[in-house]
Amino acid sequence: MRVANSAGRAVIVIGETAGDIATASEGRFGPDMMSVFDNWDEFCAFAANITEGTDALDMSSLQRPVSAPQQVFAIGLNYRQHAEEAGMEVPEVPATFTKFASSLSGPFDDIPIVGTAVDWEVELVAVVGRQADNVSVDDAWSHIAGLTVGQDISDRKLQMAAGRQFSLGKSRRGFGPMGPWIVTPDEFDNPDDLALGCSIDGEVVQDARSSDLIFDIPTLIAELSSVLTLYPGDVIFTGTPSGVGMARTPPRALAPGNVIETWVEGIGTMRNTCV
Ligand code: ZN
């Protein structure tokens, strides 16, 4: 199942069509996305009976698929080659920081560039569907509503200027595009092995597989939920593979006019223009 946020209303996406969840459920779920996550198990049982949409899907109306998460986690240095290109040790526990929720944006939104050190980071993003406390690795996937595509846009200058407290440099306005929709885990042959990548003006700059994650999604759920509570709708940016701009010689940064396309196998592609 694919669930999207169309102009502020939760919809099910089926092929080229969309079905408004609040309308279809006569107000039981929706219209906002967060109320769908709050009742995720019941919603999934209801949605299994919906086989076609009622409206043509308007891609330009799609907003970030999690409108207002309580918590946004991001994981640094979670691919070995990226840790090497960043010149940093692979951590023993997930190197967890936050993107403040106000930085989240939609799959086709513009990215405002500030300064000369703004970088790209394709990431597979997991969305929590069931409250998680001390969840085991084996039980972790049952706590995931689905997966989506993310860009952990990063102002490297601000990121490094803050004593390696990454969160501010990762949270400028518009620095967290995500979407175009959430795909439930059952849709994938193997949700732990998905191709992901991004291109700048058509040139592929990152190309990897999520099976190369150091801490995979079940391990992240287990590690995070051993420390704190994960709530429905919480967002986890799982980390970026190698190929970021700061590791290049000379370093490369995003500039106004650049178009970033970001994809994950089995989910879809975002397209964001730098302004
Ligand atoms: Zn990142």
CSV table of C-alpha atoms in Angstrom, one decimal, residues 9-112:
chain,number,residue,atom,x,y,z
A,9,ARG,CA,-5.2,15.2,3.3
A,10,ALA,CA,-4.2,11.6,3.6
A,11,VAL,CA,-4.8,9.6,0.5
A,12,ILE,CA,-4.2,6.0,-0.6
A,13,VAL,CA,-2.4,5.9,-4.0
A,14,ILE,CA,-3.4,3.1,-6.3
A,15,GLY,CA,-1.7,3.3,-9.8
A,16,GLU,CA,-2.5,6.7,-11.2
A,17,THR,CA,-5.4,7.3,-8.8
A,18,ALA,CA,-5.8,8.6,-5.3
A,19,GLY,CA,-8.5,7.8,-2.7
A,20,ASP,CA,-9.2,10.3,0.1
A,21,ILE,CA,-9.0,8.3,3.3
A,22,ALA,CA,-11.4,10.5,5.4
A,23,THR,CA,-14.0,10.3,2.7
A,24,ALA,CA,-13.6,6.5,2.1
A,25,SER,CA,-13.7,5.8,5.9
A,26,GLU,CA,-16.6,8.3,6.6
A,27,GLY,CA,-14.3,10.2,8.9
A,28,ARG,CA,-13.0,7.2,10.9
A,29,PHE,CA,-9.4,8.0,9.7
A,30,GLY,CA,-7.8,11.2,8.5
A,31,PRO,CA,-8.1,13.7,7.0
A,32,ASP,CA,-4.6,14.6,8.3
A,33,MET,CA,-1.8,12.1,8.1
A,34,MET,CA,-1.0,12.0,11.8
A,35,SER,CA,-4.4,10.6,12.7
A,36,VAL,CA,-3.8,7.8,10.3
A,37,PHE,CA,-0.5,6.9,12.0
A,38,ASP,CA,-2.1,7.1,15.4
A,39,ASN,CA,-4.5,4.3,14.3
A,40,TRP,CA,-2.2,2.5,12.0
A,41,ASP,CA,-3.2,-1.1,12.6
A,42,GLU,CA,-6.9,-0.4,12.4
A,43,PHE,CA,-6.3,1.8,9.3
A,44,CYS,CA,-4.4,-1.0,7.5
A,45,ALA,CA,-7.2,-3.5,8.2
A,46,PHE,CA,-9.7,-1.0,6.8
A,47,ALA,CA,-7.6,0.0,3.8
A,48,ALA,CA,-7.1,-3.6,2.7
A,49,ASN,CA,-10.6,-3.4,1.2
A,50,ILE,CA,-9.9,-0.4,-0.9
A,51,THR,CA,-8.9,-1.5,-4.4
A,52,GLU,CA,-9.3,1.7,-6.5
A,53,GLY,CA,-8.9,5.5,-6.1
A,54,THR,CA,-11.6,8.0,-6.8
A,55,ASP,CA,-9.5,10.9,-8.2
A,56,ALA,CA,-6.7,11.3,-10.6
A,57,LEU,CA,-3.4,11.5,-8.7
A,58,ASP,CA,-2.0,15.1,-8.8
A,59,MET,CA,1.7,14.7,-8.1
A,60,SER,CA,2.1,18.5,-7.7
A,61,SER,CA,-0.2,18.4,-4.7
A,62,LEU,CA,1.9,16.0,-2.8
A,63,GLN,CA,3.4,17.2,0.5
A,64,ARG,CA,5.7,15.5,3.0
A,65,PRO,CA,4.0,12.2,3.9
A,66,VAL,CA,4.5,12.8,7.6
A,67,SER,CA,3.0,16.2,8.3
A,68,ALA,CA,4.0,16.7,12.0
A,69,PRO,CA,6.1,13.9,13.6
A,70,GLN,CA,6.7,14.0,17.3
A,71,GLN,CA,10.3,13.0,16.7
A,72,VAL,CA,12.7,13.0,13.7
A,73,PHE,CA,15.8,10.9,14.0
A,74,ALA,CA,18.7,11.0,11.7
A,75,ILE,CA,21.7,8.6,11.7
A,76,GLY,CA,25.2,9.7,10.8
A,77,LEU,CA,28.0,7.5,9.4
A,78,ASN,CA,25.8,4.5,8.8
A,79,TYR,CA,27.5,3.3,5.6
A,80,ARG,CA,31.1,2.2,5.8
A,81,GLN,CA,32.3,4.0,2.7
A,82,HIS,CA,30.6,7.2,3.7
A,83,ALA,CA,32.3,7.0,7.2
A,84,GLU,CA,35.6,6.6,5.3
A,85,GLU,CA,35.1,9.5,2.9
A,86,ALA,CA,34.1,11.7,5.9
A,87,GLY,CA,37.4,10.6,7.6
A,88,MET,CA,35.5,9.4,10.7
A,89,GLU,CA,35.4,6.2,12.7
A,90,VAL,CA,32.5,3.8,12.3
A,91,PRO,CA,30.5,4.3,15.6
A,92,GLU,CA,29.7,1.4,18.0
A,93,VAL,CA,26.1,2.7,18.5
A,94,PRO,CA,24.0,4.6,15.9
A,95,ALA,CA,25.3,8.2,15.6
A,96,THR,CA,21.9,9.8,16.2
A,97,PHE,CA,21.0,13.4,15.8
A,98,THR,CA,17.7,15.2,14.9
A,99,LYS,CA,16.5,17.2,12.0
A,100,PHE,CA,14.2,19.6,13.7
A,101,ALA,CA,10.7,19.0,12.3
A,102,SER,CA,10.3,22.5,10.9
A,103,SER,CA,13.0,21.6,8.3
A,104,LEU,CA,10.8,18.8,6.7
A,105,SER,CA,9.4,19.6,3.3
A,106,GLY,CA,7.7,17.9,0.3
A,107,PRO,CA,9.0,15.7,-2.5
A,108,PHE,CA,8.8,18.4,-5.1
A,109,ASP,CA,9.5,21.5,-3.0
A,110,ASP,CA,12.3,24.0,-3.7
A,111,ILE,CA,15.4,23.9,-1.5
A,112,PRO,CA,16.5,27.4,-0.4
